[in-house]
CSV table of C-alpha atoms in Angstrom, one decimal:
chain,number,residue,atom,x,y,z
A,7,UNK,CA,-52.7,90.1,-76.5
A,8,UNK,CA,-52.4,89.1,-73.0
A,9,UNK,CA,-50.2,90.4,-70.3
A,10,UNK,CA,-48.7,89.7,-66.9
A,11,UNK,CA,-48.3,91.5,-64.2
A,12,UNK,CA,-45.1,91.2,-62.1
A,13,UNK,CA,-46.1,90.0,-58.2
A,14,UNK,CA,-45.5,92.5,-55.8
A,15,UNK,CA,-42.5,92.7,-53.6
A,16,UNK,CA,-44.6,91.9,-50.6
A,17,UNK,CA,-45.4,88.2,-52.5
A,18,UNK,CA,-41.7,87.8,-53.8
A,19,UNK,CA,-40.1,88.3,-50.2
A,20,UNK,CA,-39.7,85.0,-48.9
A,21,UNK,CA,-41.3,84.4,-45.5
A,22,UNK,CA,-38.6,84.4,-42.6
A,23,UNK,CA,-37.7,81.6,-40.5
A,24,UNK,CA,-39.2,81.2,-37.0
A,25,UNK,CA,-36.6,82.1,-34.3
A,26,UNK,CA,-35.9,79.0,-32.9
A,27,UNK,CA,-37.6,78.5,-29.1
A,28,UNK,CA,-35.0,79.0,-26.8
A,29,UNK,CA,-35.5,77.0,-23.3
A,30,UNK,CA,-34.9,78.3,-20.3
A,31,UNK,CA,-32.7,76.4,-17.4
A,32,UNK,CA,-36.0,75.6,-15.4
A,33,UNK,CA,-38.0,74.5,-18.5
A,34,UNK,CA,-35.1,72.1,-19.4
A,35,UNK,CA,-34.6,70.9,-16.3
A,36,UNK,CA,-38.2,69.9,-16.4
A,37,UNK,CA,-38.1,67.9,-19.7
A,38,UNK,CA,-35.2,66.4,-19.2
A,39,UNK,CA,-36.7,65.1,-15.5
A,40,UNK,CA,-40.0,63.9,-17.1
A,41,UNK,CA,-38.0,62.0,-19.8
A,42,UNK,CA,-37.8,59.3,-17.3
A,43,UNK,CA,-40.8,57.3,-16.4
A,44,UNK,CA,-39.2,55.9,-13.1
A,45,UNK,CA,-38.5,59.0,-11.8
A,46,UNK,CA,-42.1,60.7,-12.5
A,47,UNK,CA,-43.6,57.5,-10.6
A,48,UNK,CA,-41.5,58.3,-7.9
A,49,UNK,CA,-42.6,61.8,-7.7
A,50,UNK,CA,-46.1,60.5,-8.1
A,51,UNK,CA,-46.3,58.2,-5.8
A,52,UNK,CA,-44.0,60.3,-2.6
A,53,UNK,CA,-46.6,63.0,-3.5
A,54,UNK,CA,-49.3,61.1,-2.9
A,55,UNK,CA,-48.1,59.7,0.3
A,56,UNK,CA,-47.2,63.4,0.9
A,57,UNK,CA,-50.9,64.6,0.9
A,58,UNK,CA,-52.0,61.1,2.8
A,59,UNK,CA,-49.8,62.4,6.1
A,60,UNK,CA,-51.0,65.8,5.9
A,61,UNK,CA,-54.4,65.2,5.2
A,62,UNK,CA,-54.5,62.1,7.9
A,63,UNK,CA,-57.1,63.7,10.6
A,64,UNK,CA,-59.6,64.3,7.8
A,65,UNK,CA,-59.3,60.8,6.4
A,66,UNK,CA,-58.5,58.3,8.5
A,67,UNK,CA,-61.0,56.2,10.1
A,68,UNK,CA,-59.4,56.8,13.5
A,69,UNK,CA,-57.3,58.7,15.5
A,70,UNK,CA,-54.5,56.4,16.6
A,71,UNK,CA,-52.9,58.7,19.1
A,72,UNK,CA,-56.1,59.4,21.2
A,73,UNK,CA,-56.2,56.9,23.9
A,74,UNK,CA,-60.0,57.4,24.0
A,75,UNK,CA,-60.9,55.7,20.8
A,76,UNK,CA,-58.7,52.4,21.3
A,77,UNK,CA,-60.5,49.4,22.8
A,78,UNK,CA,-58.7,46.8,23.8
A,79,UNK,CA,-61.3,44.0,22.4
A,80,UNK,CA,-60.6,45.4,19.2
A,81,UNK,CA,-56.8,43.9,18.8
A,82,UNK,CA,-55.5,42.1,16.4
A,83,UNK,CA,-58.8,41.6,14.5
A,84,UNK,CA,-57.3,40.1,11.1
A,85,UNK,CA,-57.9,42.9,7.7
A,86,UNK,CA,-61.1,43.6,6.5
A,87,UNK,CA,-62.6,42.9,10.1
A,88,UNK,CA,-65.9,44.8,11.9
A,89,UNK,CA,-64.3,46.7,14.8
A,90,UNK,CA,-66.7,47.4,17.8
A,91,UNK,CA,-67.0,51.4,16.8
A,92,UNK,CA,-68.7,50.3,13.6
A,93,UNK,CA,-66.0,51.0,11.0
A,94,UNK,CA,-64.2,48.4,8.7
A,95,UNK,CA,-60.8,47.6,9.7
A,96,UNK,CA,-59.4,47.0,6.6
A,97,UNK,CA,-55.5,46.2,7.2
A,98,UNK,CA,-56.6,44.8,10.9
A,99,UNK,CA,-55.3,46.3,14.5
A,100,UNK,CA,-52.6,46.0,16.4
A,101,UNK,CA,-52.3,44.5,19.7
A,102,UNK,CA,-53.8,48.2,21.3
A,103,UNK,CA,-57.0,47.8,19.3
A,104,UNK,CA,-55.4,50.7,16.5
A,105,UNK,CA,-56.5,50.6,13.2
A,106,UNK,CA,-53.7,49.5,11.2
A,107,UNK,CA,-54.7,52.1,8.3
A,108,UNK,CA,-54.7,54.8,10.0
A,109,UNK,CA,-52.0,54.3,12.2
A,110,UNK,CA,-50.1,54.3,8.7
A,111,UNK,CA,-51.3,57.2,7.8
A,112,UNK,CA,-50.2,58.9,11.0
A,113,UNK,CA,-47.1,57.1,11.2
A,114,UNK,CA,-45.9,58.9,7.6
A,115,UNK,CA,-46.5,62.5,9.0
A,116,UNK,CA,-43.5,61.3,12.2
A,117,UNK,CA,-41.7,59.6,9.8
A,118,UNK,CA,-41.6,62.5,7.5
A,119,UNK,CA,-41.1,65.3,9.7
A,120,UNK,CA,-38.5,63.5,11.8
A,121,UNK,CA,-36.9,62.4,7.8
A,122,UNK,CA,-37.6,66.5,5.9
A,123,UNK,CA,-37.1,68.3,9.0
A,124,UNK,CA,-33.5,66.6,10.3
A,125,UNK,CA,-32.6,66.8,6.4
A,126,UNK,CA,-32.6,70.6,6.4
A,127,UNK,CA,-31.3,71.6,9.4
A,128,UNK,CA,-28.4,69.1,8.4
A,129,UNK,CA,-28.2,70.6,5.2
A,130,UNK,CA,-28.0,74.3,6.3
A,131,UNK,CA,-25.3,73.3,9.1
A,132,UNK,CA,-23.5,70.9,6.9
A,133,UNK,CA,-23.6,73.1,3.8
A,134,UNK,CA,-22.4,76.6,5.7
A,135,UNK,CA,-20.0,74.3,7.0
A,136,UNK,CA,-18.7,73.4,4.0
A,137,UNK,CA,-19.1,76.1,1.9
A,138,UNK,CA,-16.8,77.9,5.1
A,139,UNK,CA,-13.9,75.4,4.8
A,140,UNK,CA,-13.5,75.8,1.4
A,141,UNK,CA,-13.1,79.5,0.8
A,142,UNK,CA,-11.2,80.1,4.3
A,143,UNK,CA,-8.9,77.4,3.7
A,144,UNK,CA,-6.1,76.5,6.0
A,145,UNK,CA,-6.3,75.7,9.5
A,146,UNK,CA,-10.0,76.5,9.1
A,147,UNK,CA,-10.6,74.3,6.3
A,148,UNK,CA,-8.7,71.5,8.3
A,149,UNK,CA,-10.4,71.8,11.8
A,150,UNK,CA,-13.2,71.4,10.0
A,151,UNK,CA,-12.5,68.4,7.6
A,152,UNK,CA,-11.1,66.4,10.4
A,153,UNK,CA,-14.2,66.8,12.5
A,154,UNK,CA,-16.2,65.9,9.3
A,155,UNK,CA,-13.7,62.8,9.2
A,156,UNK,CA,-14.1,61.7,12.6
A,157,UNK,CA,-17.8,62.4,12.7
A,158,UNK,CA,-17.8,59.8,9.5
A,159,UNK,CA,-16.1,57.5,11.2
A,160,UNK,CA,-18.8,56.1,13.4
A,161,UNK,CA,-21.5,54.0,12.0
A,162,UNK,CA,-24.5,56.1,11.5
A,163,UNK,CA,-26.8,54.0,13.4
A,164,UNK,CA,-24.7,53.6,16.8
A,165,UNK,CA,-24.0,57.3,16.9
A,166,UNK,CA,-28.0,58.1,16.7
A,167,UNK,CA,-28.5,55.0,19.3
A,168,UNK,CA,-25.0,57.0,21.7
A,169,UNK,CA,-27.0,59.9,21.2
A,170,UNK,CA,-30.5,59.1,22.1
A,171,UNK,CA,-29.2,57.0,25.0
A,172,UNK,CA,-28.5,60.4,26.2
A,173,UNK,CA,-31.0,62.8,25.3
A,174,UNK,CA,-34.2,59.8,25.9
A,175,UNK,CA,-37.0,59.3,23.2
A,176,UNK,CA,-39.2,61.9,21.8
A,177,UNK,CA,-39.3,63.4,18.0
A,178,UNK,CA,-37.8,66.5,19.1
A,179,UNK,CA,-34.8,64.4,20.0
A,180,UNK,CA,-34.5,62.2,17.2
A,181,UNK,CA,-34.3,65.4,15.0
A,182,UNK,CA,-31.4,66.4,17.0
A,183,UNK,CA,-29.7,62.8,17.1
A,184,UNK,CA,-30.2,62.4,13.4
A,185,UNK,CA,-28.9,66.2,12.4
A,186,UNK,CA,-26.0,65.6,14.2
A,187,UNK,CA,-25.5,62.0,11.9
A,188,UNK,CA,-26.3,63.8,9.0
A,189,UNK,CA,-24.6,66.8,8.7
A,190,UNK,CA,-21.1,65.8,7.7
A,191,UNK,CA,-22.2,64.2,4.2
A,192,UNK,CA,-23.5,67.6,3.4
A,193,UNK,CA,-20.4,69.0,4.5
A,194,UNK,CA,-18.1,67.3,2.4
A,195,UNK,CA,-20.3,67.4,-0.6
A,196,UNK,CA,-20.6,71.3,-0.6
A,197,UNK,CA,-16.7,71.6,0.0
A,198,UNK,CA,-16.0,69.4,-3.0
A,199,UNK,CA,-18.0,72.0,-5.5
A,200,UNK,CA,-17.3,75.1,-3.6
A,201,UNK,CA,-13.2,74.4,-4.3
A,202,UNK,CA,-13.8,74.6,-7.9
A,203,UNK,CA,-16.1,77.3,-7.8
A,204,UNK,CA,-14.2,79.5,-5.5
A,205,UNK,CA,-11.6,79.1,-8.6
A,206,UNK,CA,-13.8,81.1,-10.9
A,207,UNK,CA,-13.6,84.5,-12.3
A,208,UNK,CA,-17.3,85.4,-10.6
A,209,UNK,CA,-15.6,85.0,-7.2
A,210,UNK,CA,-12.5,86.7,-8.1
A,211,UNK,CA,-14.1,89.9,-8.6
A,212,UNK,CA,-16.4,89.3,-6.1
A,213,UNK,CA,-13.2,89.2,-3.9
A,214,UNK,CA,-11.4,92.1,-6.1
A,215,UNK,CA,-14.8,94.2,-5.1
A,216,UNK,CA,-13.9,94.0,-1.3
A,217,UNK,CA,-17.3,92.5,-1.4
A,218,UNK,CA,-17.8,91.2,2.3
A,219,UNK,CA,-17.4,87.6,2.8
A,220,UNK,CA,-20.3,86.5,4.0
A,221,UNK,CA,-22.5,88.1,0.3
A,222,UNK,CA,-19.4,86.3,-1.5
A,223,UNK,CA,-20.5,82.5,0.3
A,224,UNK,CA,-23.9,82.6,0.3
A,225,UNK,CA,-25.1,85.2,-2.8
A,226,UNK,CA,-22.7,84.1,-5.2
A,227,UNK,CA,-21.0,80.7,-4.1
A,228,UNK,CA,-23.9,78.5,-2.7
A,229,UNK,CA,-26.2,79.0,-5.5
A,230,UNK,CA,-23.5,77.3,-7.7
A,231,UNK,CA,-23.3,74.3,-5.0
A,232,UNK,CA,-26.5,73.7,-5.2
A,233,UNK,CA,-27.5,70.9,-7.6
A,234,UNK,CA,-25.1,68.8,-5.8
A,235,UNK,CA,-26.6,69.9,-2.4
A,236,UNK,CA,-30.4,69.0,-3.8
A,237,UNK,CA,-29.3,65.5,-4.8
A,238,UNK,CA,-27.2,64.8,-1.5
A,239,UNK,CA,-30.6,65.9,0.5
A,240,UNK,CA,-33.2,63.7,-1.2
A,241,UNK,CA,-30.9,61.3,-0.9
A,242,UNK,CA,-30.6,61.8,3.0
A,243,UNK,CA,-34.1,62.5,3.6
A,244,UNK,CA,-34.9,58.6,2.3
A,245,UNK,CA,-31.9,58.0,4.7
A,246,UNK,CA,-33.4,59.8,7.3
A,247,UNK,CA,-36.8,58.0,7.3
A,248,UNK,CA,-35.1,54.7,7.5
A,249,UNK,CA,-33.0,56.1,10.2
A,250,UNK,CA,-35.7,57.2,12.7
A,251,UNK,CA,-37.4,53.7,11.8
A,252,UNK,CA,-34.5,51.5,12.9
A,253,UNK,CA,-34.2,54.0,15.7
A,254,UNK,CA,-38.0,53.2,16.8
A,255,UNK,CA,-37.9,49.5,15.8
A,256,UNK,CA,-35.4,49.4,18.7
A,257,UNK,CA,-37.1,51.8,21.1
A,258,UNK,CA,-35.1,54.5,21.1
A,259,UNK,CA,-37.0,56.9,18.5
A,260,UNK,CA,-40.4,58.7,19.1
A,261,UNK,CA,-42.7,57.4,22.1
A,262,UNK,CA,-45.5,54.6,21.8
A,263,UNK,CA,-48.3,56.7,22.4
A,264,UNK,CA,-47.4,58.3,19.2
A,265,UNK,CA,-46.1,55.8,16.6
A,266,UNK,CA,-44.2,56.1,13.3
A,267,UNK,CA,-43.6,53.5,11.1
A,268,UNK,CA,-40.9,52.0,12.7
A,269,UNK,CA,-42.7,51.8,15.5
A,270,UNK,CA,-45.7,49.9,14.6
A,271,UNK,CA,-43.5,47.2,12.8
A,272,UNK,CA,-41.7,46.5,16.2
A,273,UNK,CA,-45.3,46.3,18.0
A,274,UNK,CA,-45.9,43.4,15.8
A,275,UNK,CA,-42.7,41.7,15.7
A,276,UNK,CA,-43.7,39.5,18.3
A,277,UNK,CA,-46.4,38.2,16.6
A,278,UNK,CA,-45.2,37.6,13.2
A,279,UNK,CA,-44.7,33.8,13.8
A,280,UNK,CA,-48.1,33.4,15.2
A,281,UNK,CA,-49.7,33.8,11.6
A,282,UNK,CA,-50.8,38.2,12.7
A,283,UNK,CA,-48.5,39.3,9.6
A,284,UNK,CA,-50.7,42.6,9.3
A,285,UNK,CA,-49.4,44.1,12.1
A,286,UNK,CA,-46.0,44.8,10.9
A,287,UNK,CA,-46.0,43.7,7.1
A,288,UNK,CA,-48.5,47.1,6.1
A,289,UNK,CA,-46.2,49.6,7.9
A,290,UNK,CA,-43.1,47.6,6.3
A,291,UNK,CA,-44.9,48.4,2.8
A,292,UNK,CA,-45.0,51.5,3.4
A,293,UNK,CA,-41.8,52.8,4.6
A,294,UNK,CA,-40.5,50.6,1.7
A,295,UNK,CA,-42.3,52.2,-1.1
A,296,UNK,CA,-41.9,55.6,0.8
A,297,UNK,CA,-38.1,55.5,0.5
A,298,UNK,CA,-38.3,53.7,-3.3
A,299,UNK,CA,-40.3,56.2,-4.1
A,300,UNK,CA,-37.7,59.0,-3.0
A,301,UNK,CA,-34.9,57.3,-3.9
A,302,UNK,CA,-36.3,56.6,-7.8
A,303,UNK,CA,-36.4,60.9,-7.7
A,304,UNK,CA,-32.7,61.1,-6.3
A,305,UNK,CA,-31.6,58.9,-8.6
A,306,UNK,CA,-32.6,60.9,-11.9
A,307,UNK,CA,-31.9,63.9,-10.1
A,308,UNK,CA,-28.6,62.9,-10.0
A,309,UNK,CA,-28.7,62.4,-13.5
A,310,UNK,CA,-30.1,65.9,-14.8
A,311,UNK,CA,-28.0,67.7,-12.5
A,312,UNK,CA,-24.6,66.3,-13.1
A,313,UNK,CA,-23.5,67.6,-16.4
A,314,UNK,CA,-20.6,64.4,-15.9
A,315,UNK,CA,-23.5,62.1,-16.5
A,316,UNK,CA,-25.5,64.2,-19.5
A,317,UNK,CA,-21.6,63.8,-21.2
């Protein structure tokens, strides 16, 4: 006669479910933003030309800004050319004998300090700006929109030009002519999100704690304006770069001995219709694919930070 035995509670008890894996903000935001092949070839590709500029003096055939290692005989020699200093010239020179590679590669690092570095200092004076108006309110919140309105009422491009006609050429300069473009569009953004935050019960009882008012705008009411503020700024800095270029292209930006982008496609202008393309057709590739590049990561930016747009 056989028997059984009964199976141990331990082998009965069904096995529990797996907690399901909870993701935090940054983790989410980074799956969403890699969901979009466009925008990781964007991010790809500005990196890359990110670690060209800074690593230009340890890889570029030549220093373009030392008058020393320019010969004259050496201009306009056509891509792929034998310059007199031995090296390959592979998108040509210009009419100063500079190697048209690595006067690209130098050209990004102007082109993007004048474009990071006018972006954030806009973006700090725009954004306190901003963030000011709308929790003050009143006659503060109107002195300040009105000189946001009339600062938005010029073109862009002839208040830079007003600007530099006044203060000369040099990058220092530009910085200053282009921050003082730029920092209305940050204004205006952050004052948009900061009047519906400053509606919320967080700022309430920050206000109900007598907290002062300067912990109340920046601790607790810009970090709420920010995703806003992060898509307005890559957005500006691509607007930047094409800025100081237009600003060079007409001789107003940074000076000739050291070029930025801009700068080399004027120097060949000239010669365009006498069949010496190089000259200006590389550096116009690159600022183009410089500001694709930022604009393809503004774009979905825009996308995974606007809850509007996820709706």
């Amino acid at each position: 006669m056989s028997t059984t035995t009964a199976p141990s509670a331990a082998q009965a008890a069904p096995t529990p479910p797996a907690p399901p894996r909870v993701e935090t903000p940054f983790q989410r935001f980074v799956s969403e933003f890699a969901a979009s092949r466009l925008a990781l070839a964007g991010l790809a590709v500005f990196t890359t030309i990110v670690l060209i500029a800074v690593l230009a003096p340890w890889i570029a055939p030549q220093n373009p800004y030392d008058l020393a290692q320019l010969d004259i005989m050496d201009s306009r020699l056509e891509p792929g050319s034998v310059g007199g200093a031995g090296f390959t010239h592979w998108l040509g020179t210009d009419d100063q004998g500079r190697d048209m590679l690595s006067g690209i590669m130098y050209g990004l690092r102007i082109s993007l300090i004048v474009g990071a570095g006018s972006a954030v200092i806009a973006c700090m004076v725009g954004a306190s700006l901003g963030m000011l108006a709308a929790y003050a309110g009143g006659r503060t919140d109107s002195a300040i929109m009105r000189l946001v309105d009339l600062q938005l009422s010029f073109p862009a491009i002839l208040a830079a030009l007003m600007i530099l006609a006044v203060l000369g050429k040099g990058v220092l300069n530009v910085v200053i002519a282009l921050v003082l473009v730029e920092w209305a569009y940050y204004a205006r953004t952050v004052r948009g999100t900061a009047l519906v935050e400053r509606r919320r019960e967080y700022i309430e009882a920050a206000q109900c704690l007598a907290l002062p008012t300067r912990r109340v705008i920046f601790r607790h009411l810009l970090p709420n304006c920010l995703p806003p503020l992060i898509v307005v700024g890559t957005m500006q800095v691509a607007r930047a770069i094409a800025l100081e270029a237009t600003l060079s292209f007409l001789g107003l930006g940074v000076p000739i001995t050291e070029p930025s982008l801009g700068l080399l496609i004027a120097n060949g202008y000239e010669y365009m219709l006498s069949g010496k393309y190089w000259i200006s057709f590389y550096p116009g590739i690159a600022l183009l694919v410089t500001i694709v590049s930022i604009n393809l990561v503004g774009d979905h930016l825009r996308d995974v930070l606007n809850p509007r747009l996820k709706r």
